[in-house]
Coordinates of C-alpha atoms in Angstrom, one line a residue:
Chain A
M54 CA 9.5 -28.1 27.0
T55 CA 9.3 -24.7 25.3
H56 CA 10.0 -24.8 21.7
V57 CA 12.2 -21.8 20.7
L58 CA 12.3 -20.4 17.0
Q59 CA 15.1 -18.5 15.5
P60 CA 13.8 -16.2 12.9
E61 CA 15.4 -16.1 9.4
P62 CA 15.6 -13.0 7.2
L63 CA 12.4 -12.2 5.2
T64 CA 13.5 -12.7 1.6
V65 CA 11.4 -13.1 -1.5
E66 CA 12.8 -16.6 -2.0
A67 CA 12.5 -17.9 1.5
F68 CA 8.8 -16.6 1.8
A69 CA 7.7 -17.8 -1.7
P70 CA 5.8 -20.9 -0.2
F71 CA 3.6 -18.5 1.8
G72 CA 3.2 -15.3 -0.2
D73 CA 5.1 -12.3 -1.4
V74 CA 7.6 -9.9 0.1
V75 CA 7.3 -6.2 -1.1
A76 CA 10.4 -4.2 -0.6
G77 CA 10.4 -1.3 1.8
A78 CA 11.6 2.1 1.3
S79 CA 15.3 1.3 1.6
A80 CA 15.3 -2.2 0.2
L81 CA 15.9 -3.5 -3.3
P82 CA 12.7 -4.8 -4.9
G83 CA 12.9 -8.4 -5.7
G84 CA 11.0 -9.8 -8.7
G85 CA 8.6 -7.7 -10.7
N86 CA 8.9 -6.2 -14.1
V87 CA 11.0 -3.0 -14.0
Q88 CA 10.1 -0.2 -16.4
A89 CA 10.9 3.7 -16.7
I90 CA 7.8 5.8 -16.7
N91 CA 6.9 9.4 -16.8
A92 CA 9.6 10.4 -19.2
G93 CA 12.3 8.7 -17.3
T94 CA 11.5 10.5 -14.0
A95 CA 10.3 7.4 -12.4
K96 CA 11.0 3.7 -12.2
R97 CA 8.2 1.1 -11.6
Y98 CA 8.6 -2.4 -10.3
D99 CA 5.2 -4.0 -11.4
D100 CA 3.2 -6.8 -9.9
L101 CA 5.1 -7.6 -6.7
A102 CA 2.2 -9.0 -4.8
Q103 CA -0.6 -11.3 -5.8
V104 CA -3.9 -9.7 -4.8
D105 CA -6.5 -12.5 -4.7
T106 CA -9.7 -11.2 -3.3
T107 CA -12.6 -12.1 -5.6
D108 CA -13.7 -15.5 -4.3
Q109 CA -17.3 -15.6 -3.3
G110 CA -18.1 -12.1 -4.4
G111 CA -15.2 -10.5 -2.6
R112 CA -13.5 -7.2 -3.6
T113 CA -10.2 -5.5 -2.8
M114 CA -10.2 -3.2 0.3
V115 CA -7.6 -0.7 1.2
S116 CA -7.1 0.0 5.0
L117 CA -4.8 1.2 7.6
C118 CA -3.8 -0.7 10.7
D119 CA -2.0 0.6 13.9
A120 CA -0.5 -2.1 15.9
V121 CA 1.1 -2.3 19.3
V122 CA 4.9 -2.7 19.2
R123 CA 6.0 -5.7 21.0
V124 CA 9.4 -6.7 22.5
G125 CA 10.9 -10.2 22.3
P126 CA 11.0 -13.0 23.1
I127 CA 7.5 -13.3 21.4
E128 CA 5.2 -16.1 22.5
I129 CA 3.0 -17.5 19.8
D130 CA -0.4 -18.1 21.2
L131 CA -2.4 -18.4 17.9
V132 CA -2.2 -18.5 14.1
E133 CA -5.0 -17.5 11.8
R134 CA -5.8 -17.8 8.1
H135 CA -8.2 -16.1 5.7
P136 CA -9.4 -18.9 3.3
L137 CA -11.1 -16.4 0.8
G138 CA -8.4 -13.9 0.2
S139 CA -4.9 -12.6 0.2
Q140 CA -3.6 -10.0 2.8
L141 CA -0.9 -7.5 2.3
F142 CA 0.7 -5.6 5.2
M143 CA 3.0 -2.8 4.1
P144 CA 4.9 -0.7 6.8
L145 CA 4.5 3.1 6.2
S146 CA 7.6 4.1 8.2
G147 CA 10.0 1.3 8.0
T148 CA 8.8 -0.8 11.0
T149 CA 10.7 -3.9 11.7
L150 CA 8.2 -6.8 11.5
L151 CA 8.1 -10.4 12.8
V152 CA 6.3 -12.8 10.5
V153 CA 5.4 -16.3 11.6
V154 CA 3.6 -18.8 9.3
A155 CA 2.6 -22.3 9.6
A156 CA 3.0 -25.0 7.1
G157 CA 0.6 -28.1 6.8
D158 CA -2.7 -28.3 8.8
P159 CA -3.8 -27.9 12.3
P160 CA -3.3 -29.1 15.0
F161 CA 0.1 -27.4 14.8
T162 CA 3.2 -27.6 16.9
A163 CA 6.4 -25.6 16.8
A164 CA 7.6 -27.9 14.0
N165 CA 5.0 -26.5 11.7
L166 CA 6.1 -22.9 12.1
R167 CA 8.7 -20.7 10.4
A168 CA 9.6 -17.2 11.6
F169 CA 11.0 -14.4 9.5
I170 CA 12.1 -10.9 10.3
S171 CA 12.0 -7.9 8.1
T172 CA 14.4 -5.1 9.2
D173 CA 14.4 -3.0 6.2
G174 CA 10.7 -1.9 6.1
S175 CA 9.5 -4.6 3.7
G176 CA 6.0 -5.8 3.9
V177 CA 4.4 -9.2 3.3
N178 CA 1.4 -10.5 1.3
Y179 CA 0.0 -13.6 2.7
R180 CA -1.3 -16.0 0.1
K181 CA -5.0 -16.9 0.4
G182 CA -5.1 -19.5 3.0
T183 CA -1.6 -19.1 4.5
W184 CA -1.7 -19.6 8.3
H185 CA 0.1 -16.7 10.1
M186 CA 0.4 -15.1 13.5
P187 CA -1.4 -11.6 13.9
L188 CA 0.5 -8.5 12.9
C189 CA 3.6 -8.2 15.2
P190 CA 5.8 -5.0 14.7
L191 CA 9.0 -4.9 16.8
G192 CA 10.0 -1.3 16.7
G193 CA 9.4 2.1 15.4
E194 CA 6.1 3.6 14.3
A195 CA 3.7 0.7 13.5
R196 CA 1.2 1.8 10.9
F197 CA 0.6 -0.4 8.0
L198 CA -1.2 -0.1 4.7
V199 CA -3.4 -3.2 4.4
V200 CA -4.8 -4.6 1.0
D201 CA -7.1 -7.5 1.6
R202 CA -10.6 -8.8 1.0
D203 CA -14.0 -7.5 1.9
G204 CA -17.1 -9.6 1.1
P205 CA -19.5 -12.2 2.3
G206 CA -18.5 -15.5 3.8
D207 CA -16.3 -16.6 6.8
N208 CA -12.8 -15.4 6.0
C209 CA -11.1 -16.0 9.4
E210 CA -10.1 -19.3 11.0
E211 CA -7.9 -19.5 14.1
F212 CA -5.7 -22.2 15.7
H213 CA -4.9 -21.7 19.3
F214 CA -1.7 -23.3 20.8
P215 CA -2.6 -25.1 24.1
D216 CA -1.2 -23.7 27.4
G217 CA 2.2 -24.8 27.9
E218 CA 2.8 -25.6 24.3
R219 CA 3.1 -22.1 23.0
P220 CA 6.3 -21.7 20.9
L221 CA 8.6 -18.8 21.6
V222 CA 10.4 -16.8 19.0
E223 CA 13.8 -15.3 19.9
I224 CA 14.3 -11.8 18.8
R225 CA 18.0 -10.5 18.2
L226 CA 18.0 -7.2 16.4
Chain B
M175 CA 1.1 35.2 -19.2
T176 CA 2.1 32.4 -16.8
H177 CA -0.6 31.2 -14.6
V178 CA 0.5 30.4 -11.1
L179 CA -1.4 27.9 -8.9
Q180 CA -1.1 28.0 -5.0
P181 CA -1.5 24.5 -3.7
E182 CA -4.0 23.8 -0.9
P183 CA -3.7 21.1 1.8
L184 CA -4.5 17.5 0.8
T185 CA -7.5 16.7 2.9
V186 CA -10.1 14.1 2.5
E187 CA -12.8 16.6 2.0
A188 CA -11.1 18.8 -0.4
F189 CA -9.9 15.9 -2.6
A190 CA -13.2 14.0 -2.6
P191 CA -14.2 15.0 -6.1
F192 CA -11.0 13.4 -7.4
G193 CA -10.5 10.4 -5.3
D194 CA -9.4 9.3 -1.8
V195 CA -6.7 10.5 0.7
V196 CA -5.0 7.7 2.7
A197 CA -3.4 9.0 5.8
G198 CA 0.4 8.7 6.3
A199 CA 2.3 7.3 9.1
S200 CA 1.8 10.3 11.2
A201 CA -1.6 11.5 10.1
L202 CA -5.1 10.9 11.5
P203 CA -7.0 8.6 9.2
G204 CA -10.0 10.4 7.9
G205 CA -13.1 8.4 7.1
G206 CA -13.2 4.6 7.3
N207 CA -14.7 2.2 9.7
V208 CA -12.5 1.9 12.9
Q209 CA -12.3 -1.3 14.7
A210 CA -10.2 -3.0 17.4
I211 CA -8.7 -6.3 16.2
N212 CA -6.2 -9.1 17.4
A213 CA -7.4 -8.9 20.9
G214 CA -7.1 -5.2 21.1
T215 CA -3.4 -5.1 20.1
A216 CA -4.3 -3.3 16.8
K217 CA -6.7 -0.7 15.4
R218 CA -7.9 -1.0 11.9
Y219 CA -9.3 1.9 9.7
D220 CA -11.2 -0.1 7.0
D221 CA -11.9 0.8 3.4
L222 CA -10.1 4.2 2.9
A223 CA -9.6 3.9 -0.9
Q224 CA -12.0 2.8 -3.5
V225 CA -10.1 0.2 -5.6
D226 CA -11.7 0.2 -9.0
T227 CA -9.8 -2.1 -11.4
T228 CA -12.1 -4.6 -12.9
D229 CA -13.4 -3.0 -16.0
Q230 CA -12.7 -4.9 -19.2
G231 CA -11.2 -7.8 -17.5
G232 CA -8.8 -5.8 -15.3
R233 CA -7.2 -7.1 -12.0
T234 CA -5.7 -5.3 -9.1
M235 CA -1.9 -5.0 -9.3
V236 CA 0.5 -4.0 -6.4
S237 CA 3.8 -2.3 -7.4
L238 CA 6.5 0.0 -6.3
C239 CA 7.5 3.2 -7.8
D240 CA 10.8 5.3 -7.1
A241 CA 10.3 8.8 -8.5
V242 CA 12.8 11.7 -9.0
V243 CA 12.3 14.3 -6.2
R244 CA 11.6 17.8 -7.7
V245 CA 12.0 21.3 -6.4
G246 CA 9.6 24.1 -6.9
P247 CA 8.2 26.0 -8.7
I248 CA 6.8 23.0 -10.7
E249 CA 5.8 23.5 -14.3
I250 CA 2.8 21.4 -15.4
D251 CA 3.6 20.2 -18.9
L252 CA 0.9 17.4 -19.0
V253 CA -1.9 15.7 -17.3
E254 CA -3.0 12.1 -17.7
R255 CA -5.7 9.9 -16.8
H256 CA -6.6 6.1 -16.7
P257 CA -10.1 5.6 -17.9
L258 CA -10.3 1.9 -16.9
G259 CA -9.0 2.0 -13.3
S260 CA -8.1 3.8 -10.0
Q261 CA -4.7 4.3 -9.0
L262 CA -3.2 4.6 -5.5
F263 CA 0.2 6.0 -4.6
M264 CA 1.2 5.6 -0.8
P265 CA 4.5 7.1 0.3
L266 CA 6.6 4.6 2.1
S267 CA 8.6 7.0 4.1
G268 CA 6.7 10.1 4.6
T269 CA 7.4 11.9 1.2
T270 CA 6.1 15.3 0.7
L271 CA 3.9 15.0 -2.3
L272 CA 2.4 17.5 -4.9
V273 CA -0.9 16.4 -6.5
V274 CA -2.3 18.4 -9.3
V275 CA -5.7 17.3 -10.8
A276 CA -7.9 18.8 -13.7
A277 CA -11.6 19.1 -13.5
G278 CA -13.7 19.0 -16.8
D279 CA -12.6 18.1 -20.2
P280 CA -9.5 18.8 -22.4
P281 CA -8.3 21.2 -23.8
F282 CA -7.4 22.3 -20.3
T283 CA -6.0 25.6 -19.1
A284 CA -4.9 26.7 -15.6
A285 CA -8.4 27.4 -14.7
N286 CA -9.2 23.6 -14.8
L287 CA -6.5 22.7 -12.4
R288 CA -6.4 22.3 -8.6
A289 CA -3.1 21.7 -6.7
F290 CA -2.8 19.9 -3.3
I291 CA 0.1 19.4 -1.1
S292 CA 0.6 16.4 1.3
T293 CA 3.2 17.1 3.9
D294 CA 2.3 14.3 6.5
G295 CA 3.1 11.4 4.3
S296 CA -0.5 10.8 3.2
G297 CA -1.2 9.1 -0.1
V298 CA -3.8 9.6 -2.9
N299 CA -6.1 7.3 -4.8
Y300 CA -7.1 8.8 -8.0
R301 CA -10.7 7.9 -9.0
K302 CA -10.9 6.1 -12.4
G303 CA -10.8 8.7 -15.0
T304 CA -9.4 11.6 -12.9
W305 CA -6.9 13.7 -14.8
H306 CA -3.7 14.2 -12.8
M307 CA -0.1 15.2 -13.2
P308 CA 2.5 12.4 -13.0
L309 CA 3.9 11.6 -9.6
C310 CA 5.7 14.6 -8.1
P311 CA 7.4 14.1 -4.8
L312 CA 9.0 17.2 -3.3
G313 CA 11.4 15.8 -0.7
G314 CA 12.6 12.9 1.3
E315 CA 12.9 9.3 0.0
A316 CA 10.4 8.9 -2.8
R317 CA 9.3 5.4 -3.0
F318 CA 5.6 4.6 -3.3
L319 CA 3.4 1.5 -3.1
V320 CA 1.1 1.6 -6.0
V321 CA -2.3 -0.2 -6.2
D322 CA -3.7 0.1 -9.8
R323 CA -5.0 -2.0 -12.8
D324 CA -3.5 -4.4 -14.9
G325 CA -5.3 -5.7 -17.9
P326 CA -6.3 -5.3 -21.6
G327 CA -7.3 -2.0 -23.3
D328 CA -5.9 1.5 -23.6
N329 CA -5.8 2.8 -20.0
C330 CA -3.8 6.0 -20.4
E331 CA -4.7 9.2 -22.0
E332 CA -2.6 12.4 -22.0
F333 CA -3.2 16.1 -22.4
H334 CA -0.1 18.3 -23.1
F335 CA -0.2 22.0 -22.3
P336 CA 1.0 24.0 -25.2
D337 CA 4.4 25.9 -25.1
G338 CA 4.0 29.2 -23.2
E339 CA 0.7 28.0 -21.5
R340 CA 2.1 25.6 -19.0
P341 CA 0.8 26.5 -15.5
L342 CA 3.3 26.9 -12.7
V343 CA 2.8 25.7 -9.2
E344 CA 4.4 27.7 -6.4
I345 CA 5.9 25.6 -3.5
R346 CA 6.2 27.1 0.0
L347 CA 7.1 24.3 2.5

């Protein structure tokens, strides 16, 4: 039997067990300290994502990632995690984004998964060690700014769902 | 006499003495190691900006900044620098951006300044200690993702141009 997941909205509160949500261009930032800077010509929302990259001699790296846009329903064939560092993906042009994370430990089933959709250009910062599906944009341009870890050590683990047991995520935009 | 600056295009090569340029949503990334990831469904351009935030117990912080959009010509009343850390500003919706930096040491005149314009949504990462004008978007939505330093110590110095000696930047878009 195929297990079908219904995604929920990606909000700061709902995603808190897995990491941070950083508001996109048209969204209201959640959390953070707000301050006026530059003689009142700018407003800053400080400290919205916990960058955690220094384990085992790691450093913070800034990259870009262009991803293939997918259409639903989305079959989840694997989840991965980075045990040594956090990983932030920020859409640079309002891309709709599917985020699927797994709670607990492998072997996973659909019961371990939660699916989130960001439709306002918001990005996600996976906490160090959070199991997640690879980057999955659902529309628009799909370039992301990435803030994650570079350094020694094995920083990627994968869990592959067996054939016939791959959960599906329904997409209704 | 008013000194008038003509901005040049913001390119990786031209801006190299002052920091990094990170390509916007529609620009071709310059520099960085390119690799295919996620079974070929994504392309990563690694390590495009040098994040340098750990002096004196600092850490990397991710923030958002909403800035007032300005219209030209732009009068430069001050430049500032952060002696303890780099500072990345990445437009989240393709904002046109004026970047003015100063070479050498204060007191500055217009002869110390260089002006750059990014019209393709690209962002800038000021190297630690680079003198620059405050954030100056020229159009569109003006939200930026900011990656800079949080920590102890005095991390902001300013130089104010005297009345009557403020350089002007001509804007022709």
